[in-house]
PDB file of C-alpha atoms in Angstrom:
ATOM      1  CA  MET A 124      -0.156  -0.126   0.052  1.00 47.00           C
ATOM      2  CA  ILE A 125       1.006   3.502  -0.808  1.00 47.00           C
ATOM      3  CA  GLY A 126       1.400   5.953   1.965  1.00 50.00           C
ATOM      4  CA  PRO A 127       0.062   9.416   1.818  1.00 53.00           C
ATOM      5  CA  SER A 128       3.371  10.668   1.164  1.00 62.00           C
ATOM      6  CA  ARG A 129       4.718   8.026  -1.636  1.00 66.00           C
ATOM      7  CA  ILE A 130       4.088   8.457  -5.137  1.00 79.00           C
ATOM      8  CA  ALA A 131       3.795   5.162  -7.325  1.00 85.00           C
ATOM      9  CA  LEU A 132       6.043   5.118 -10.720  1.00 90.00           C
ATOM     10  CA  GLN A 133       5.820   2.179 -13.138  1.00 94.00           C
ATOM     11  CA  THR A 134       9.272   1.101 -13.517  1.00 96.00           C
ATOM     12  CA  GLU A 135      11.115  -1.394 -15.897  1.00 97.00           C
ATOM     13  CA  LEU A 136      14.351  -2.869 -14.476  1.00 98.00           C
ATOM     14  CA  PHE A 137      16.992  -5.062 -16.205  1.00 97.00           C
ATOM     15  CA  THR A 138      19.471  -7.657 -14.860  1.00 96.00           C
ATOM     16  CA  ASN A 139      21.897  -9.751 -16.749  1.00 92.00           C
ATOM     17  CA  GLY A 140      19.081 -12.137 -17.309  1.00 90.00           C
ATOM     18  CA  SER A 141      15.652 -10.828 -16.296  1.00 95.00           C
ATOM     19  CA  HIS A 142      13.267  -8.087 -17.189  1.00 96.00           C
ATOM     20  CA  MET A 143      10.861  -6.741 -14.416  1.00 97.00           C
ATOM     21  CA  VAL A 144       8.059  -4.383 -14.797  1.00 97.00           C
ATOM     22  CA  GLY A 145       6.262  -3.151 -11.779  1.00 97.00           C
ATOM     23  CA  ARG A 146       5.385  -0.313  -9.456  1.00 95.00           C
ATOM     24  CA  LEU A 147       8.123   1.603  -7.440  1.00 94.00           C
ATOM     25  CA  ASN A 148       7.064   3.456  -4.274  1.00 89.00           C
ATOM     26  CA  MET A 149       8.886   6.595  -4.407  1.00 81.00           C
ATOM     27  CA  PRO A 150       9.838   8.456  -1.199  1.00 71.00           C
ATOM     28  CA  PRO A 151       8.672  12.103  -1.132  1.00 69.00           C
ATOM     29  CA  GLY A 152      11.227  14.479  -2.321  1.00 66.00           C
ATOM     30  CA  GLN A 153      12.911  12.235  -4.783  1.00 64.00           C
ATOM     31  CA  GLY A 154      11.053  12.910  -8.145  1.00 72.00           C
ATOM     32  CA  ARG A 155      13.346  10.896 -10.437  1.00 87.00           C
ATOM     33  CA  LEU A 156      14.262   7.302 -10.505  1.00 91.00           C
ATOM     34  CA  VAL A 157      17.920   8.047 -10.940  1.00 91.00           C
ATOM     35  CA  ASP A 158      17.837   9.792  -7.465  1.00 87.00           C
ATOM     36  CA  VAL A 159      16.169   6.509  -5.883  1.00 89.00           C
ATOM     37  CA  LEU A 160      18.845   4.318  -7.565  1.00 92.00           C
ATOM     38  CA  ASN A 161      21.512   6.318  -6.382  1.00 89.00           C
ATOM     39  CA  PHE A 162      20.572   6.531  -2.795  1.00 84.00           C
ATOM     40  CA  ARG A 163      22.954   4.540  -0.938  1.00 75.00           C
ATOM     41  CA  GLY A 164      21.003   4.028   2.052  1.00 80.00           C
ATOM     42  CA  GLU A 165      19.182   1.104   0.524  1.00 82.00           C
ATOM     43  CA  SER A 166      20.821  -1.847  -0.936  1.00 90.00           C
ATOM     44  CA  VAL A 167      17.527  -3.283  -2.316  1.00 94.00           C
ATOM     45  CA  ILE A 168      14.924  -1.948  -4.719  1.00 94.00           C
ATOM     46  CA  VAL A 169      11.330  -3.053  -4.059  1.00 95.00           C
ATOM     47  CA  LEU A 170       8.909  -3.475  -6.769  1.00 96.00           C
ATOM     48  CA  TYR A 171       5.122  -4.179  -6.367  1.00 97.00           C
ATOM     49  CA  ASP A 172       2.653  -5.773  -8.872  1.00 97.00           C
ATOM     50  CA  VAL A 173       5.524  -7.200 -10.666  1.00 98.00           C
ATOM     51  CA  GLU A 174       5.564  -9.001 -14.153  1.00 97.00           C
ATOM     52  CA  ALA A 175       8.871 -10.765 -14.668  1.00 97.00           C
ATOM     53  CA  LYS A 176      10.552 -12.798 -17.454  1.00 95.00           C
ATOM     54  CA  LYS A 177      13.680 -14.325 -18.375  1.00 94.00           C
ATOM     55  CA  LEU A 178      15.461 -12.403 -21.369  1.00 92.00           C
ATOM     56  CA  GLU A 179      17.060 -15.594 -22.817  1.00 84.00           C
ATOM     57  CA  PRO A 180      16.009 -16.094 -26.562  1.00 78.00           C
ATOM     58  CA  GLY A 181      12.826 -18.316 -26.586  1.00 79.00           C
ATOM     59  CA  SER A 182      11.888 -17.637 -23.273  1.00 81.00           C
ATOM     60  CA  ASP A 183       7.925 -16.391 -23.371  1.00 85.00           C
ATOM     61  CA  GLU A 184       7.253 -17.312 -19.573  1.00 92.00           C
ATOM     62  CA  VAL A 185       5.875 -14.422 -17.681  1.00 94.00           C
ATOM     63  CA  PHE A 186       5.890 -14.623 -14.042  1.00 96.00           C
ATOM     64  CA  ALA A 187       3.353 -12.441 -11.801  1.00 97.00           C
ATOM     65  CA  TRP A 188       4.717 -11.629  -8.288  1.00 97.00           C
ATOM     66  CA  PRO A 189       3.070  -9.244  -5.788  1.00 98.00           C
ATOM     67  CA  MET A 190       6.246  -8.071  -4.691  1.00 97.00           C
ATOM     68  CA  ALA A 191       9.901  -8.379  -5.726  1.00 97.00           C
ATOM     69  CA  GLN A 192      13.253  -7.167  -4.028  1.00 97.00           C
ATOM     70  CA  ILE A 193      16.100  -6.734  -6.407  1.00 97.00           C
ATOM     71  CA  ARG A 194      19.557  -6.009  -5.370  1.00 96.00           C
ATOM     72  CA  ARG A 195      20.413  -2.552  -6.454  1.00 94.00           C
ATOM     73  CA  GLU A 196      23.924  -3.599  -7.801  1.00 94.00           C
ATOM     74  CA  ALA A 197      22.197  -6.408  -9.910  1.00 96.00           C
ATOM     75  CA  ILE A 198      20.373  -3.579 -11.687  1.00 97.00           C
ATOM     76  CA  LEU A 199      21.932  -2.957 -15.249  1.00 97.00           C
ATOM     77  CA  LEU A 200      19.296  -0.585 -16.729  1.00 98.00           C
ATOM     78  CA  ALA A 201      15.801   1.174 -15.414  1.00 97.00           C
ATOM     79  CA  ILE A 202      13.159   2.993 -17.422  1.00 97.00           C
ATOM     80  CA  PRO A 203      10.682   5.068 -15.633  1.00 95.00           C
ATOM     81  CA  HIS A 204       7.365   5.614 -17.195  1.00 92.00           C
ATOM     82  CA  ASP A 205       5.272   8.698 -16.628  1.00 73.00           C
ATOM     83  CA  GLU A 206       8.128  10.209 -14.377  1.00 57.00           C
ATOM     84  CA  ARG A 207       6.767  13.705 -13.282  1.00 52.00           C
ATOM     85  CA  SER A 208       7.914  15.649 -10.184  1.00 47.00           C
ATOM     86  CA  PRO A 209       5.206  16.273  -7.693  1.00 42.00           C
ATOM     87  CA  ALA A 210       3.435  19.460  -7.486  1.00 40.00           C
ATOM     88  CA  GLY A 211       5.710  22.174  -6.352  1.00 38.00           C
ATOM     89  CA  GLU A 212       8.773  20.484  -7.291  1.00 44.00           C
ATOM     90  CA  ASP A 213       9.309  21.778 -10.722  1.00 50.00           C
ATOM     91  CA  GLN A 214      11.456  24.583  -9.664  1.00 52.00           C
ATOM     92  CA  ARG A 215      15.102  24.197 -10.396  1.00 53.00           C
ATOM     93  CA  PRO A 216      17.450  23.944  -7.570  1.00 55.00           C
ATOM     94  CA  LEU A 217      19.602  26.634  -6.449  1.00 54.00           C
ATOM     95  CA  GLU A 218      22.874  24.644  -7.678  1.00 66.00           C
ATOM     96  CA  TYR A 219      21.130  24.231 -11.282  1.00 65.00           C
ATOM     97  CA  VAL A 220      23.807  24.104 -14.177  1.00 70.00           C
ATOM     98  CA  ALA A 221      22.514  24.625 -17.737  1.00 78.00           C
ATOM     99  CA  LYS A 222      23.392  21.561 -19.732  1.00 80.00           C
ATOM    100  CA  GLU A 223      23.436  20.331 -23.451  1.00 84.00           C
ATOM    101  CA  PRO A 224      22.882  16.861 -24.448  1.00 86.00           C
ATOM    102  CA  HIS A 225      25.710  14.650 -26.145  1.00 85.00           C
ATOM    103  CA  ARG A 226      25.144  11.362 -27.851  1.00 91.00           C
ATOM    104  CA  PHE A 227      27.084   8.497 -25.757  1.00 90.00           C
ATOM    105  CA  SER A 228      27.086   4.750 -26.031  1.00 93.00           C
ATOM    106  CA  PHE A 229      27.635   2.346 -23.366  1.00 93.00           C
ATOM    107  CA  LEU A 230      28.423  -1.320 -23.540  1.00 94.00           C
ATOM    108  CA  LEU A 231      27.383  -3.709 -20.848  1.00 95.00           C
ATOM    109  CA  THR A 232      27.794  -7.423 -20.543  1.00 92.00           C
ATOM    110  CA  ASN A 233      24.315  -8.135 -22.194  1.00 94.00           C
ATOM    111  CA  PHE A 234      23.107  -4.688 -23.380  1.00 96.00           C
ATOM    112  CA  ALA A 235      24.242  -1.835 -25.642  1.00 95.00           C
ATOM    113  CA  VAL A 236      22.661   1.551 -24.891  1.00 96.00           C
ATOM    114  CA  VAL A 237      22.526   4.646 -26.946  1.00 96.00           C
ATOM    115  CA  GLY A 238      21.355   8.044 -25.748  1.00 95.00           C
ATOM    116  CA  ASP A 239      21.912  11.613 -24.830  1.00 93.00           C
ATOM    117  CA  PHE A 240      24.305  12.249 -21.764  1.00 89.00           C
ATOM    118  CA  HIS A 241      23.698  15.828 -20.436  1.00 87.00           C
ATOM    119  CA  LEU A 242      26.779  17.760 -19.557  1.00 77.00           C
ATOM    120  CA  PRO A 243      27.345  21.345 -18.541  1.00 74.00           C
ATOM    121  CA  ARG A 244      27.390  23.909 -21.385  1.00 78.00           C
ATOM    122  CA  GLY A 245      30.817  24.004 -22.779  1.00 74.00           C
ATOM    123  CA  ALA A 246      32.269  21.108 -21.157  1.00 71.00           C
ATOM    124  CA  ASP A 247      35.074  19.556 -22.621  1.00 70.00           C
ATOM    125  CA  ILE A 248      33.639  15.986 -23.831  1.00 67.00           C
ATOM    126  CA  GLY A 249      37.137  14.470 -24.146  1.00 71.00           C
ATOM    127  CA  SER A 250      37.379  14.973 -20.421  1.00 66.00           C
ATOM    128  CA  VAL A 251      34.177  13.546 -19.429  1.00 71.00           C
ATOM    129  CA  ARG A 252      34.532  10.036 -17.540  1.00 72.00           C
ATOM    130  CA  PRO A 253      30.893   8.584 -16.843  1.00 72.00           C
ATOM    131  CA  LEU A 254      32.780   5.082 -16.008  1.00 73.00           C
ATOM    132  CA  ASN A 255      34.594   6.838 -13.141  1.00 78.00           C
ATOM    133  CA  SER A 256      31.117   7.016 -11.242  1.00 75.00           C
ATOM    134  CA  SER A 257      29.817   3.992  -9.130  1.00 78.00           C
ATOM    135  CA  GLU A 258      26.520   5.578  -9.756  1.00 90.00           C
ATOM    136  CA  PHE A 259      23.642   5.221 -12.026  1.00 94.00           C
ATOM    137  CA  VAL A 260      23.339   7.877 -15.078  1.00 93.00           C
ATOM    138  CA  PRO A 261      20.311   8.947 -16.926  1.00 94.00           C
ATOM    139  CA  LEU A 262      20.374   8.747 -20.799  1.00 95.00           C
ATOM    140  CA  THR A 263      17.480  10.668 -22.580  1.00 95.00           C
ATOM    141  CA  ASN A 264      16.146  10.075 -25.986  1.00 96.00           C
ATOM    142  CA  ALA A 265      17.577   6.407 -25.544  1.00 96.00           C
ATOM    143  CA  GLU A 266      17.747   2.859 -26.760  1.00 97.00           C
ATOM    144  CA  ALA A 267      18.800  -0.245 -25.303  1.00 97.00           C
ATOM    145  CA  THR A 268      19.229  -3.573 -27.267  1.00 95.00           C
ATOM    146  CA  TYR A 269      19.779  -6.943 -25.690  1.00 94.00           C
ATOM    147  CA  LEU A 270      22.950  -8.325 -27.475  1.00 93.00           C
ATOM    148  CA  PRO A 271      22.216 -12.073 -27.143  1.00 92.00           C
ATOM    149  CA  ASP A 272      18.766 -11.214 -29.129  1.00 91.00           C
ATOM    150  CA  PRO A 273      18.995  -8.001 -30.773  1.00 91.00           C
ATOM    151  CA  ALA A 274      15.295  -8.029 -31.642  1.00 89.00           C
ATOM    152  CA  LEU A 275      14.694  -7.097 -28.196  1.00 91.00           C
ATOM    153  CA  THR A 276      15.138  -3.482 -28.009  1.00 95.00           C
ATOM    154  CA  TRP A 277      13.478  -0.660 -25.866  1.00 97.00           C
ATOM    155  CA  ARG A 278      13.281   3.028 -26.824  1.00 97.00           C
ATOM    156  CA  ALA A 279      12.431   5.402 -24.218  1.00 97.00           C
ATOM    157  CA  ASP A 280      12.701   9.271 -23.198  1.00 96.00           C
ATOM    158  CA  VAL A 281      14.735   8.141 -20.303  1.00 96.00           C
ATOM    159  CA  ILE A 282      16.878   4.983 -19.707  1.00 97.00           C
ATOM    160  CA  VAL A 283      19.100   4.883 -16.608  1.00 96.00           C
ATOM    161  CA  VAL A 284      22.500   3.071 -16.885  1.00 96.00           C
ATOM    162  CA  ASN A 285      24.274   1.563 -14.014  1.00 95.00           C
ATOM    163  CA  ALA A 286      27.773   2.962 -14.960  1.00 93.00           C
ATOM    164  CA  ALA A 287      29.707   0.538 -12.365  1.00 93.00           C
ATOM    165  CA  LYS A 288      28.362  -2.395 -14.703  1.00 94.00           C
ATOM    166  CA  ALA A 289      29.516  -0.723 -18.050  1.00 93.00           C
ATOM    167  CA  GLU A 290      32.562  -2.229 -19.783  1.00 93.00           C
ATOM    168  CA  LEU A 291      32.868   0.686 -21.711  1.00 91.00           C
ATOM    169  CA  CYS A 292      31.502   3.921 -23.291  1.00 90.00           C
ATOM    170  CA  TYR A 293      32.447   6.584 -25.636  1.00 87.00           C
ATOM    171  CA  PRO A 294      30.919   9.723 -27.190  1.00 86.00           C
ATOM    172  CA  GLY A 295      29.163   8.575 -30.233  1.00 80.00           C
ATOM    173  CA  ALA A 296      26.126   6.740 -31.269  1.00 71.00           C
ATOM    174  CA  ASP A 297      27.820   3.605 -32.984  1.00 70.00           C
ATOM    175  CA  LEU A 298      29.236   0.898 -30.779  1.00 60.00           C
ATOM    176  CA  TYR A 299      30.670  -0.891 -33.862  1.00 57.00           C
ATOM    177  CA  PRO A 300      31.790   1.399 -36.487  1.00 53.00           C
ATOM    178  CA  GLN A 301      32.091   0.107 -39.995  1.00 51.00           C
ATOM    179  CA  GLN A 302      35.546  -1.375 -40.434  1.00 46.00           C
ATOM    180  CA  ARG A 303      37.952   0.455 -43.005  1.00 47.00           C
ATOM    181  CA  SER A 304      38.947  -1.457 -46.139  1.00 47.00           C
TER     182      SER A 304
END
């Protein structure tokens, strides 16, 4: 049950082998999924009304659970749906810095993710090191492809990537550029 100060957010979570869709009860004052994922006070993310399925090719079985606990460090990707700030929280924080999008690609064990990584205006893109972070990073206008079965692709306004689980990243939208002749 959602308390009066909680906000329900429909969320998709991906691990190396599973895809789960459920409701995350957001604490007050945390209007973004990335903020919840980066909160180090909890090692487990709890989803309610969960539909889960294995990602392996040929697996069509869907499991329905009233609740599931997912170890935060096992989460590779997360997609928020209908993410909105509660009324009155649409104001920019005092430490707001104007940012601009730069296309970045991330490669994880089973996923390739491409999206816009937002950097402070005028930042030197060559000095940006998203993999130095052990945090989750949001990409906008993003696409995630499951590498063992590339027909499984998700597109979303926001895909949150666990930078600690990424094997590589670089500025650009093509993880595997064409080879030179």
